[in-house]
Every structure is written in structure tokens, then in C-alpha cells.
Amino acid sequence: MDKIPLTQAGFDKLNGELKHLKTVERPAIIKAIAEAREHGDLSENAEYHSAKEKQSFIEGRVKELEGVISLADVIDPTKLSGSIKFGATVELVDEDTDEEKNYQIVGEYEADIDAGLLNMKSPLARALIGKDEGDSVDVKTPGGTRSYEILSITYK
């Protein structure tokens, strides 16, 4: 199987979520299922069915996180330099609106556009990879083509 690139921060976040699910959520849902069983007839027990559904979600997420963590390839962006690649923090300016944006290019499991973490498989990240400061890139978006100028590239 292919390795999954992650930054150290992304790896730590996923590992923290896994630990929380195993040590807090899993025991809590087991207790909730036991309490719901005590209420009698399980066929009409909404609390029991809800708790079993939540348990199923938790177990699925635990398996997913264990899989991602086992395939993780933790990349330290501070050891990188040069043109844009995984881990780069990029300052862009929209050439139409002069709006400046900062993004770090990360793997899909740690991407969060609201936090400035851009999925490396997104159209914008794919357009940026391999480019240098001062370059312009055109990105096709659902709202039309956008043009960005790369103001700076840092690896932190």
C-alpha cells in the first residue's frame, strides 16, 4: 500500500484523536449500552439503538485512524526548501481581488481549508506544486478560472 504523507502536527492530531476514541469515547459508549440494556426490551429501546449506532461509528473511525497511522510517512517541512512541494506554506495574492491568503500544503487526512491547511490533491495545490516565488498560476474552480501570484514560500 502507498504511504500517506503527513506533517508531524497532522500525525500528532490523528494520534490524539485515536487515543481519545480508545480511552474516553469507547468506554463511555460501552457504559451507555449497558445502561440501555437494563431498560428492558431491546427491540423498542431507542437509547440502545442509538448507542449501538454510535459504537459502530467509533469503531469504524478507530479502524480508519489505525490504518492511516500505520501507513503514515511523517515529513518534516523544516528540512525542505526550494519550489513548492508537500509541507510548503505559501502566501498568495488573488490577481483579481488583491486578497492575500496563506496555505500550507498537507495530506488529505489533515486538510482543513478554514485553518489554512490545503489538501495536496486539491486543484489549487496541484497548480502550485513545482512553482516558485513570483510565478502566477491559473486555477480552474467551479466559479471560473482564478489567477494567483505566489508572494512567498516558507517551510516551517
XYZ file of C-alpha atoms in Angstrom:
156
model
C 0.000 0.000 0.000
C 1.055 3.576 -0.591
C 2.429 5.659 2.233
C 0.260 8.546 3.418
C 2.198 11.818 3.736
C 1.537 13.748 6.945
C 3.195 16.629 8.736
C 4.215 15.983 12.342
C 1.339 18.193 13.528
C -1.151 16.222 11.421
C 0.231 12.902 12.679
C 0.006 14.094 16.292
C -3.575 15.289 15.786
C -4.695 11.945 14.318
C -2.859 10.031 17.050
C -4.549 12.224 19.694
C -7.972 11.572 18.186
C -7.289 7.814 18.164
C -6.179 7.868 21.802
C -9.299 9.883 22.770
C -11.593 7.441 20.976
C -9.975 4.431 22.660
C -9.659 5.834 26.183
C -12.704 8.114 26.502
C -15.340 7.502 23.819
C -15.155 3.696 23.660
C -15.551 3.135 27.446
C -18.351 5.733 27.602
C -20.346 4.070 24.833
C -19.886 0.614 26.403
C -21.321 2.023 29.628
C -24.217 3.659 27.745
C -25.048 0.357 26.013
C -25.029 -1.484 29.352
C -27.365 1.113 30.895
C -29.714 0.977 27.899
C -29.871 -2.838 28.140
C -31.106 -2.512 31.711
C -34.207 -0.691 30.458
C -35.673 -3.932 29.130
C -36.986 -4.786 25.651
C -34.179 -4.031 23.181
C -36.418 -4.093 20.083
C -38.117 -0.845 21.103
C -35.271 0.719 23.046
C -34.218 3.899 21.211
C -31.361 4.582 23.649
C -29.888 1.146 22.967
C -30.104 1.505 19.175
C -28.614 4.995 19.317
C -25.743 3.815 21.491
C -25.078 0.821 19.192
C -25.039 3.155 16.177
C -22.558 5.474 17.905
C -20.423 2.460 18.852
C -20.364 1.401 15.205
C -19.209 4.887 14.167
C -16.480 4.950 16.836
C -15.165 1.502 15.880
C -15.144 2.467 12.193
C -13.226 5.651 12.929
C -10.729 3.758 15.137
C -10.045 1.303 12.293
C -9.655 4.161 9.791
C -7.232 6.078 12.045
C -5.209 2.939 12.813
C -4.888 2.324 9.073
C -3.788 5.883 8.312
C -1.287 5.942 11.185
C 0.196 2.594 10.141
C 0.792 3.929 6.609
C 1.903 7.416 7.703
C 5.044 8.906 6.193
C 5.794 11.841 8.507
C 7.556 14.585 6.567
C 9.368 17.421 8.335
C 8.824 20.571 6.213
C 11.640 22.417 8.034
C 14.140 20.189 6.197
C 12.764 21.199 2.785
C 13.384 24.235 0.603
C 13.025 25.445 -2.964
C 9.959 25.339 -5.157
C 6.550 24.450 -3.744
C 6.083 20.862 -2.551
C 4.332 18.995 0.263
C 4.632 20.909 3.541
C 5.238 24.309 1.976
C 3.477 27.325 3.436
C 2.550 29.581 0.547
C 1.460 33.210 0.596
C -0.707 34.025 -2.417
C -2.459 37.068 -3.749
C -5.582 36.776 -5.892
C -4.725 38.790 -9.000
C -8.356 39.876 -9.476
C -9.291 40.933 -5.933
C -5.823 41.591 -4.392
C -6.904 39.360 -1.477
C -3.933 37.681 0.215
C -4.171 34.101 1.502
C -1.807 31.739 3.311
C -1.968 27.985 2.891
C 0.156 25.044 3.963
C 0.053 22.125 1.551
C -0.747 18.973 3.546
C -2.135 15.454 3.089
C -5.824 14.770 2.726
C -6.255 13.457 6.300
C -5.071 16.702 7.875
C -6.552 19.162 5.360
C -8.753 21.915 6.810
C -9.279 24.846 4.467
C -10.641 27.055 7.273
C -7.346 26.575 9.156
C -5.282 27.248 6.020
C -4.368 23.578 5.525
C -4.756 22.846 1.810
C -5.222 19.263 0.569
C -2.322 18.431 -1.766
C -4.831 16.817 -4.160
C -6.943 19.972 -4.487
C -6.868 21.886 -7.789
C -5.111 24.867 -6.187
C -2.387 22.744 -4.561
C -1.811 20.786 -7.768
C -1.417 24.062 -9.655
C 1.056 25.404 -7.056
C 3.335 22.348 -6.733
C 6.618 22.901 -8.566
C 6.184 26.668 -8.845
C 8.473 29.372 -7.370
C 8.068 32.809 -5.779
C 6.838 35.390 -8.284
C 5.142 32.806 -10.517
C 1.492 33.165 -11.483
C -0.875 30.220 -11.579
C -4.303 29.842 -13.110
C -6.687 27.522 -11.285
C -9.954 26.239 -12.696
C -12.603 26.392 -9.989
C -16.352 25.783 -10.069
C -16.778 29.575 -10.095
C -14.437 30.033 -13.074
C -10.696 30.419 -13.551
C -8.810 32.244 -10.774
C -5.306 33.685 -11.087
C -2.898 33.832 -8.153
C 0.595 35.215 -7.759
C 2.957 33.443 -5.367
C 4.343 36.034 -2.931
C 6.413 33.748 -0.692
C 7.239 30.119 0.049
C 8.350 29.012 3.505
C 8.946 25.671 5.137
C 8.186 25.744 8.845
